[in-house]
Amino acid sequence: SQQGEEDPQALSIQEGENATMNCSYKTSINNLQWYRQNSGRGLVHLILIRSNEREKHSGRLRVTLDTSKKSSSLLITASRAADTASYFCATDGTGGFKTIFGAGTRLFVKA
Amino acid sequence: DAGITQSPRHKVTETGTPVTLRCHQTENHRYMYWYRQDPGHGLRLIHYSYGVKDTDKGEVSDGYSVSRSKTEDFLLTLESATSSQTSVYFCAIRDSYQETQYFGPGTRLLVL
Protein backbone atom coordinates (compact mmCIF):
# COMPACT_ATOMS: atom_id res chain seq x y z
CA SER A 1 0.00 0.00 0.00
CA GLN A 2 1.09 3.55 -0.54
CA GLN A 3 3.00 5.18 2.28
CA GLY A 4 2.09 8.73 1.26
CA GLU A 5 -1.36 9.92 0.30
CA GLU A 6 -1.77 13.39 -1.20
CA ASP A 7 -4.79 15.59 -0.89
CA PRO A 8 -6.38 16.98 -2.98
CA GLN A 9 -5.94 14.77 -6.03
CA ALA A 10 -6.32 17.80 -8.28
CA LEU A 11 -6.22 21.55 -7.71
CA SER A 12 -6.99 24.42 -10.08
CA ILE A 13 -6.11 28.01 -9.14
CA GLN A 14 -5.48 31.40 -10.71
CA GLU A 15 -2.00 32.73 -11.24
CA GLY A 16 -0.87 34.69 -8.20
CA GLU A 17 -2.85 32.60 -5.72
CA ASN A 18 -1.29 30.25 -3.20
CA ALA A 19 -1.51 26.48 -3.64
CA THR A 20 -1.55 24.09 -0.70
CA MET A 21 -1.14 20.35 -1.00
CA ASN A 22 -1.25 17.87 1.84
CA CYS A 23 0.36 14.51 2.38
CA SER A 24 -0.33 11.86 5.00
CA TYR A 25 1.79 8.82 5.73
CA LYS A 26 1.51 5.72 7.86
CA THR A 27 4.78 4.71 9.46
CA SER A 28 7.78 6.32 11.14
CA ILE A 29 10.01 8.23 8.76
CA ASN A 30 13.52 9.62 8.57
CA ASN A 31 12.47 12.39 6.20
CA LEU A 32 9.76 13.50 3.84
CA GLN A 33 10.41 14.88 0.39
CA TRP A 34 8.39 16.67 -2.25
CA TYR A 35 8.95 16.15 -5.96
CA ARG A 36 7.48 17.79 -9.03
CA GLN A 37 6.71 16.14 -12.35
CA ASN A 38 5.98 18.05 -15.50
CA SER A 39 3.87 16.21 -18.04
CA GLY A 40 5.80 13.43 -19.74
CA ARG A 41 8.97 14.00 -17.73
CA GLY A 42 10.79 12.42 -14.80
CA LEU A 43 10.37 13.64 -11.25
CA VAL A 44 12.46 16.50 -9.95
CA HIS A 45 13.30 16.91 -6.28
CA LEU A 46 11.97 20.12 -4.68
CA ILE A 47 12.60 20.02 -0.96
CA LEU A 48 13.37 17.64 1.91
CA ILE A 49 12.33 18.00 5.52
CA ARG A 50 13.75 15.77 8.22
CA SER A 51 11.69 14.12 10.92
CA ASN A 52 13.08 16.48 13.59
CA GLU A 53 12.16 19.61 11.60
CA ARG A 54 8.78 21.32 11.63
CA GLU A 55 9.05 23.82 8.80
CA LYS A 56 11.33 24.51 5.88
CA HIS A 57 11.44 27.15 3.16
CA SER A 58 12.93 27.23 -0.29
CA GLY A 59 12.11 30.23 -2.47
CA ARG A 60 8.33 30.22 -2.95
CA LEU A 61 7.99 26.80 -1.32
CA ARG A 62 7.13 26.21 2.30
CA VAL A 63 6.90 22.72 3.75
CA THR A 64 5.60 21.78 7.16
CA LEU A 65 5.80 18.44 8.91
CA ASP A 66 3.72 17.22 11.82
CA THR A 67 5.04 13.83 12.90
CA SER A 68 2.38 13.47 15.59
CA LYS A 69 -0.29 13.57 12.88
CA LYS A 70 1.92 11.87 10.27
CA SER A 71 1.22 14.65 7.82
CA SER A 72 2.97 17.28 5.74
CA SER A 73 1.89 20.21 3.63
CA LEU A 74 3.49 21.95 0.67
CA LEU A 75 2.61 25.59 0.10
CA ILE A 76 3.51 27.29 -3.17
CA THR A 77 3.09 31.04 -2.83
CA ALA A 78 2.27 33.44 -5.67
CA SER A 79 1.81 30.60 -8.11
CA ARG A 80 2.71 30.92 -11.78
CA ALA A 81 1.48 29.12 -14.87
CA ALA A 82 4.87 27.37 -14.96
CA ASP A 83 4.02 25.71 -11.63
CA THR A 84 1.45 23.59 -13.44
CA ALA A 85 2.60 20.03 -12.75
CA SER A 86 2.00 17.01 -10.54
CA TYR A 87 3.43 17.09 -7.04
CA PHE A 88 4.38 14.01 -5.08
CA CYS A 89 5.35 13.46 -1.50
CA ALA A 90 7.80 10.68 -0.72
CA THR A 91 8.97 9.19 2.53
CA ASP A 92 12.08 7.38 3.66
CA GLY A 93 11.33 4.92 6.40
CA THR A 94 13.58 4.42 9.38
CA GLY A 95 15.09 1.46 7.51
CA GLY A 96 16.90 3.82 5.16
CA PHE A 97 17.10 3.90 1.40
CA LYS A 98 13.69 2.63 0.29
CA THR A 99 11.60 5.65 -0.75
CA ILE A 100 7.84 5.32 -1.09
CA PHE A 101 5.85 7.80 -3.18
CA GLY A 102 2.26 8.91 -2.93
CA ALA A 103 -0.22 9.12 -5.79
CA GLY A 104 0.33 12.85 -6.31
CA THR A 105 -1.63 16.09 -6.61
CA ARG A 106 -2.19 17.57 -10.07
CA LEU A 107 -1.90 21.35 -9.92
CA PHE A 108 -3.20 23.54 -12.72
CA VAL A 109 -2.41 27.24 -12.57
CA LYS A 110 -4.48 29.37 -14.91
CA ALA A 111 -2.85 32.42 -16.42
CA ASP B 1 18.83 14.59 -15.76
CA ALA B 2 21.85 14.16 -13.47
CA GLY B 3 23.69 11.78 -15.82
CA ILE B 4 21.00 9.16 -15.99
CA THR B 5 19.60 7.74 -19.21
CA GLN B 6 17.03 5.10 -20.03
CA SER B 7 16.68 2.99 -23.13
CA PRO B 8 14.58 2.48 -25.04
CA ARG B 9 12.43 5.55 -24.47
CA HIS B 10 9.41 3.96 -26.15
CA LYS B 11 8.59 0.34 -26.83
CA VAL B 12 5.63 -1.57 -28.18
CA THR B 13 5.66 -5.31 -27.69
CA GLU B 14 3.33 -8.26 -27.71
CA THR B 15 2.02 -10.28 -24.80
CA GLY B 16 4.35 -13.13 -23.90
CA THR B 17 7.55 -11.63 -25.27
CA PRO B 18 10.53 -10.81 -23.04
CA VAL B 19 11.46 -7.16 -22.63
CA THR B 20 14.57 -5.59 -21.11
CA LEU B 21 14.81 -1.95 -20.11
CA ARG B 22 18.16 -0.37 -19.39
CA CYS B 23 19.11 2.35 -16.94
CA HIS B 24 22.56 3.87 -17.24
CA GLN B 25 24.21 6.36 -14.90
CA THR B 26 27.45 8.27 -15.12
CA GLU B 27 27.46 9.42 -11.47
CA ASN B 28 28.78 6.22 -9.85
CA HIS B 29 25.91 6.27 -7.33
CA ARG B 30 25.41 3.22 -5.17
CA TYR B 31 21.61 3.03 -5.18
CA MET B 32 19.47 2.51 -8.25
CA TYR B 33 15.71 2.06 -8.46
CA TRP B 34 13.05 0.97 -10.92
CA TYR B 35 9.53 2.39 -10.55
CA ARG B 36 6.42 2.12 -12.61
CA GLN B 37 3.92 4.94 -12.88
CA ASP B 38 0.25 4.37 -13.59
CA PRO B 39 -2.68 6.80 -13.37
CA GLY B 40 -3.98 7.05 -9.82
CA HIS B 41 -1.07 5.10 -8.33
CA GLY B 42 1.82 7.51 -8.36
CA LEU B 43 5.17 5.76 -8.48
CA ARG B 44 5.43 2.22 -7.23
CA LEU B 45 8.77 0.61 -6.48
CA ILE B 46 9.51 -2.53 -8.50
CA HIS B 47 13.08 -3.40 -7.53
CA TYR B 48 16.09 -1.56 -6.23
CA SER B 49 19.82 -2.13 -5.99
CA TYR B 50 22.21 -1.15 -3.23
CA GLY B 51 25.37 -2.25 -5.02
CA VAL B 52 26.72 -4.43 -7.80
CA LYS B 53 24.86 -7.74 -7.69
CA ASP B 54 22.89 -6.55 -4.63
CA THR B 55 19.21 -6.16 -5.37
CA ASP B 56 15.94 -6.45 -3.52
CA LYS B 57 12.23 -6.43 -4.23
CA GLY B 58 9.91 -3.48 -3.99
CA GLU B 59 6.14 -3.43 -3.60
CA VAL B 60 5.21 -4.59 -7.14
CA SER B 61 7.99 -7.00 -8.12
CA ASP B 62 5.93 -9.92 -9.46
CA GLY B 63 6.67 -10.53 -13.15
CA TYR B 64 9.88 -8.49 -13.07
CA SER B 65 13.53 -9.33 -12.53
CA VAL B 66 16.60 -7.11 -12.36
CA SER B 67 20.32 -7.37 -12.72
CA ARG B 68 23.23 -5.12 -11.90
CA SER B 69 26.57 -6.47 -13.07
CA LYS B 70 28.32 -3.09 -12.96
CA THR B 71 27.77 0.12 -11.07
CA GLU B 72 26.53 2.14 -14.01
CA ASP B 73 23.86 -0.20 -15.38
CA PHE B 74 20.64 -1.50 -13.86
CA LEU B 75 18.50 -3.71 -16.09
CA LEU B 76 14.81 -4.44 -15.66
CA THR B 77 13.45 -7.54 -17.40
CA LEU B 78 9.88 -8.53 -18.01
CA GLU B 79 10.27 -12.25 -18.57
CA SER B 80 6.93 -12.61 -20.36
CA ALA B 81 5.21 -9.28 -20.85
CA THR B 82 1.51 -8.94 -20.00
CA SER B 83 -0.93 -6.15 -20.79
CA SER B 84 -0.98 -5.19 -17.10
CA GLN B 85 2.67 -4.22 -17.44
CA THR B 86 1.79 -1.44 -19.86
CA SER B 87 3.11 1.56 -17.99
CA VAL B 88 5.74 4.26 -17.81
CA TYR B 89 8.92 3.00 -16.18
CA PHE B 90 11.29 5.32 -14.38
CA CYS B 91 14.77 4.66 -13.18
CA ALA B 92 16.26 6.67 -10.34
CA ILE B 93 19.65 6.96 -8.69
CA ARG B 94 20.77 8.04 -5.27
CA ASP B 95 24.14 8.24 -3.58
CA SER B 96 25.02 6.98 -0.12
CA TYR B 97 24.96 10.37 1.57
CA GLN B 98 21.95 12.14 0.14
CA GLU B 99 18.36 11.15 0.57
CA THR B 100 17.17 12.67 -2.69
CA GLN B 101 16.72 10.69 -5.86
CA TYR B 102 17.42 11.75 -9.43
CA PHE B 103 15.16 10.40 -12.10
CA GLY B 104 15.67 9.36 -15.67
CA PRO B 105 13.34 10.52 -18.46
CA GLY B 106 11.21 7.36 -18.39
CA THR B 107 10.36 4.54 -20.78
CA ARG B 108 6.85 4.19 -22.17
CA LEU B 109 6.00 0.53 -22.62
CA LEU B 110 2.89 -0.69 -24.39
CA VAL B 111 2.12 -4.40 -24.26
CA LEU B 112 -0.46 -5.45 -26.85
CSV table of C-alpha atoms in Angstrom, one decimal:
chain,number,residue,atom,x,y,z
A,1,SER,CA,0.0,0.0,0.0
A,2,GLN,CA,1.1,3.6,-0.5
A,3,GLN,CA,3.0,5.2,2.3
A,4,GLY,CA,2.1,8.7,1.3
A,5,GLU,CA,-1.4,9.9,0.3
A,6,GLU,CA,-1.8,13.4,-1.2
A,7,ASP,CA,-4.8,15.6,-0.9
A,8,PRO,CA,-6.4,17.0,-3.0
A,9,GLN,CA,-5.9,14.8,-6.0
A,10,ALA,CA,-6.3,17.8,-8.3
A,11,LEU,CA,-6.2,21.6,-7.7
A,12,SER,CA,-7.0,24.4,-10.1
A,13,ILE,CA,-6.1,28.0,-9.1
A,14,GLN,CA,-5.5,31.4,-10.7
A,15,GLU,CA,-2.0,32.7,-11.2
A,16,GLY,CA,-0.9,34.7,-8.2
A,17,GLU,CA,-2.8,32.6,-5.7
A,18,ASN,CA,-1.3,30.3,-3.2
A,19,ALA,CA,-1.5,26.5,-3.6
A,20,THR,CA,-1.6,24.1,-0.7
A,21,MET,CA,-1.1,20.4,-1.0
A,22,ASN,CA,-1.2,17.9,1.8
A,23,CYS,CA,0.4,14.5,2.4
A,24,SER,CA,-0.3,11.9,5.0
A,25,TYR,CA,1.8,8.8,5.7
A,26,LYS,CA,1.5,5.7,7.9
A,27,THR,CA,4.8,4.7,9.5
A,28,SER,CA,7.8,6.3,11.1
A,29,ILE,CA,10.0,8.2,8.8
A,30,ASN,CA,13.5,9.6,8.6
A,31,ASN,CA,12.5,12.4,6.2
A,32,LEU,CA,9.8,13.5,3.8
A,33,GLN,CA,10.4,14.9,0.4
A,34,TRP,CA,8.4,16.7,-2.3
A,35,TYR,CA,8.9,16.1,-6.0
A,36,ARG,CA,7.5,17.8,-9.0
A,37,GLN,CA,6.7,16.1,-12.4
A,38,ASN,CA,6.0,18.0,-15.5
A,39,SER,CA,3.9,16.2,-18.0
A,40,GLY,CA,5.8,13.4,-19.7
A,41,ARG,CA,9.0,14.0,-17.7
A,42,GLY,CA,10.8,12.4,-14.8
A,43,LEU,CA,10.4,13.6,-11.3
A,44,VAL,CA,12.5,16.5,-9.9
A,45,HIS,CA,13.3,16.9,-6.3
A,46,LEU,CA,12.0,20.1,-4.7
A,47,ILE,CA,12.6,20.0,-1.0
A,48,LEU,CA,13.4,17.6,1.9
A,49,ILE,CA,12.3,18.0,5.5
A,50,ARG,CA,13.7,15.8,8.2
A,51,SER,CA,11.7,14.1,10.9
A,52,ASN,CA,13.1,16.5,13.6
A,53,GLU,CA,12.2,19.6,11.6
A,54,ARG,CA,8.8,21.3,11.6
A,55,GLU,CA,9.1,23.8,8.8
A,56,LYS,CA,11.3,24.5,5.9
A,57,HIS,CA,11.4,27.2,3.2
A,58,SER,CA,12.9,27.2,-0.3
A,59,GLY,CA,12.1,30.2,-2.5
A,60,ARG,CA,8.3,30.2,-2.9
A,61,LEU,CA,8.0,26.8,-1.3
A,62,ARG,CA,7.1,26.2,2.3
A,63,VAL,CA,6.9,22.7,3.7
A,64,THR,CA,5.6,21.8,7.2
A,65,LEU,CA,5.8,18.4,8.9
A,66,ASP,CA,3.7,17.2,11.8
A,67,THR,CA,5.0,13.8,12.9
A,68,SER,CA,2.4,13.5,15.6
A,69,LYS,CA,-0.3,13.6,12.9
A,70,LYS,CA,1.9,11.9,10.3
A,71,SER,CA,1.2,14.7,7.8
A,72,SER,CA,3.0,17.3,5.7
A,73,SER,CA,1.9,20.2,3.6
A,74,LEU,CA,3.5,21.9,0.7
A,75,LEU,CA,2.6,25.6,0.1
A,76,ILE,CA,3.5,27.3,-3.2
A,77,THR,CA,3.1,31.0,-2.8
A,78,ALA,CA,2.3,33.4,-5.7
A,79,SER,CA,1.8,30.6,-8.1
A,80,ARG,CA,2.7,30.9,-11.8
A,81,ALA,CA,1.5,29.1,-14.9
A,82,ALA,CA,4.9,27.4,-15.0
A,83,ASP,CA,4.0,25.7,-11.6
A,84,THR,CA,1.4,23.6,-13.4
A,85,ALA,CA,2.6,20.0,-12.7
A,86,SER,CA,2.0,17.0,-10.5
A,87,TYR,CA,3.4,17.1,-7.0
A,88,PHE,CA,4.4,14.0,-5.1
A,89,CYS,CA,5.4,13.5,-1.5
A,90,ALA,CA,7.8,10.7,-0.7
A,91,THR,CA,9.0,9.2,2.5
A,92,ASP,CA,12.1,7.4,3.7
A,93,GLY,CA,11.3,4.9,6.4
A,94,THR,CA,13.6,4.4,9.4
A,95,GLY,CA,15.1,1.5,7.5
A,96,GLY,CA,16.9,3.8,5.2
A,97,PHE,CA,17.1,3.9,1.4
A,98,LYS,CA,13.7,2.6,0.3
A,99,THR,CA,11.6,5.6,-0.8
A,100,ILE,CA,7.8,5.3,-1.1
A,101,PHE,CA,5.9,7.8,-3.2
A,102,GLY,CA,2.3,8.9,-2.9
A,103,ALA,CA,-0.2,9.1,-5.8
A,104,GLY,CA,0.3,12.8,-6.3
A,105,THR,CA,-1.6,16.1,-6.6
A,106,ARG,CA,-2.2,17.6,-10.1
A,107,LEU,CA,-1.9,21.4,-9.9
A,108,PHE,CA,-3.2,23.5,-12.7
A,109,VAL,CA,-2.4,27.2,-12.6
A,110,LYS,CA,-4.5,29.4,-14.9
A,111,ALA,CA,-2.9,32.4,-16.4
B,1,ASP,CA,18.8,14.6,-15.8
B,2,ALA,CA,21.8,14.2,-13.5
B,3,GLY,CA,23.7,11.8,-15.8
B,4,ILE,CA,21.0,9.2,-16.0
B,5,THR,CA,19.6,7.7,-19.2
B,6,GLN,CA,17.0,5.1,-20.0
B,7,SER,CA,16.7,3.0,-23.1
B,8,PRO,CA,14.6,2.5,-25.0
B,9,ARG,CA,12.4,5.5,-24.5
B,10,HIS,CA,9.4,4.0,-26.1
B,11,LYS,CA,8.6,0.3,-26.8
B,12,VAL,CA,5.6,-1.6,-28.2
B,13,THR,CA,5.7,-5.3,-27.7
B,14,GLU,CA,3.3,-8.3,-27.7
B,15,THR,CA,2.0,-10.3,-24.8
B,16,GLY,CA,4.4,-13.1,-23.9
B,17,THR,CA,7.5,-11.6,-25.3
B,18,PRO,CA,10.5,-10.8,-23.0
B,19,VAL,CA,11.5,-7.2,-22.6
B,20,THR,CA,14.6,-5.6,-21.1
B,21,LEU,CA,14.8,-1.9,-20.1
B,22,ARG,CA,18.2,-0.4,-19.4
B,23,CYS,CA,19.1,2.3,-16.9
B,24,HIS,CA,22.6,3.9,-17.2
B,25,GLN,CA,24.2,6.4,-14.9
B,26,THR,CA,27.4,8.3,-15.1
B,27,GLU,CA,27.5,9.4,-11.5
B,28,ASN,CA,28.8,6.2,-9.8
B,29,HIS,CA,25.9,6.3,-7.3
B,30,ARG,CA,25.4,3.2,-5.2
B,31,TYR,CA,21.6,3.0,-5.2
B,32,MET,CA,19.5,2.5,-8.2
B,33,TYR,CA,15.7,2.1,-8.5
B,34,TRP,CA,13.1,1.0,-10.9
B,35,TYR,CA,9.5,2.4,-10.5
B,36,ARG,CA,6.4,2.1,-12.6
B,37,GLN,CA,3.9,4.9,-12.9
B,38,ASP,CA,0.3,4.4,-13.6
B,39,PRO,CA,-2.7,6.8,-13.4
B,40,GLY,CA,-4.0,7.0,-9.8
B,41,HIS,CA,-1.1,5.1,-8.3
B,42,GLY,CA,1.8,7.5,-8.4
B,43,LEU,CA,5.2,5.8,-8.5
B,44,ARG,CA,5.4,2.2,-7.2
B,45,LEU,CA,8.8,0.6,-6.5
B,46,ILE,CA,9.5,-2.5,-8.5
B,47,HIS,CA,13.1,-3.4,-7.5
B,48,TYR,CA,16.1,-1.6,-6.2
B,49,SER,CA,19.8,-2.1,-6.0
B,50,TYR,CA,22.2,-1.2,-3.2
B,51,GLY,CA,25.4,-2.3,-5.0
B,52,VAL,CA,26.7,-4.4,-7.8
B,53,LYS,CA,24.9,-7.7,-7.7
B,54,ASP,CA,22.9,-6.5,-4.6
B,55,THR,CA,19.2,-6.2,-5.4
B,56,ASP,CA,15.9,-6.4,-3.5
B,57,LYS,CA,12.2,-6.4,-4.2
B,58,GLY,CA,9.9,-3.5,-4.0
B,59,GLU,CA,6.1,-3.4,-3.6
B,60,VAL,CA,5.2,-4.6,-7.1
B,61,SER,CA,8.0,-7.0,-8.1
B,62,ASP,CA,5.9,-9.9,-9.5
B,63,GLY,CA,6.7,-10.5,-13.1
B,64,TYR,CA,9.9,-8.5,-13.1
B,65,SER,CA,13.5,-9.3,-12.5
B,66,VAL,CA,16.6,-7.1,-12.4
B,67,SER,CA,20.3,-7.4,-12.7
B,68,ARG,CA,23.2,-5.1,-11.9
B,69,SER,CA,26.6,-6.5,-13.1
B,70,LYS,CA,28.3,-3.1,-13.0
B,71,THR,CA,27.8,0.1,-11.1
B,72,GLU,CA,26.5,2.1,-14.0
B,73,ASP,CA,23.9,-0.2,-15.4
B,74,PHE,CA,20.6,-1.5,-13.9
B,75,LEU,CA,18.5,-3.7,-16.1
B,76,LEU,CA,14.8,-4.4,-15.7
B,77,THR,CA,13.5,-7.5,-17.4
B,78,LEU,CA,9.9,-8.5,-18.0
B,79,GLU,CA,10.3,-12.3,-18.6
B,80,SER,CA,6.9,-12.6,-20.4
B,81,ALA,CA,5.2,-9.3,-20.8
B,82,THR,CA,1.5,-8.9,-20.0
B,83,SER,CA,-0.9,-6.1,-20.8
B,84,SER,CA,-1.0,-5.2,-17.1
B,85,GLN,CA,2.7,-4.2,-17.4
B,86,THR,CA,1.8,-1.4,-19.9
B,87,SER,CA,3.1,1.6,-18.0
B,88,VAL,CA,5.7,4.3,-17.8
B,89,TYR,CA,8.9,3.0,-16.2
B,90,PHE,CA,11.3,5.3,-14.4
B,91,CYS,CA,14.8,4.7,-13.2
B,92,ALA,CA,16.3,6.7,-10.3
B,93,ILE,CA,19.7,7.0,-8.7
B,94,ARG,CA,20.8,8.0,-5.3
B,95,ASP,CA,24.1,8.2,-3.6
B,96,SER,CA,25.0,7.0,-0.1
B,97,TYR,CA,25.0,10.4,1.6
B,98,GLN,CA,22.0,12.1,0.1
B,99,GLU,CA,18.4,11.2,0.6
B,100,THR,CA,17.2,12.7,-2.7
B,101,GLN,CA,16.7,10.7,-5.9
B,102,TYR,CA,17.4,11.7,-9.4
B,103,PHE,CA,15.2,10.4,-12.1
B,104,GLY,CA,15.7,9.4,-15.7
B,105,PRO,CA,13.3,10.5,-18.5
B,106,GLY,CA,11.2,7.4,-18.4
B,107,THR,CA,10.4,4.5,-20.8
B,108,ARG,CA,6.8,4.2,-22.2
B,109,LEU,CA,6.0,0.5,-22.6
B,110,LEU,CA,2.9,-0.7,-24.4
B,111,VAL,CA,2.1,-4.4,-24.3
B,112,LEU,CA,-0.5,-5.4,-26.8
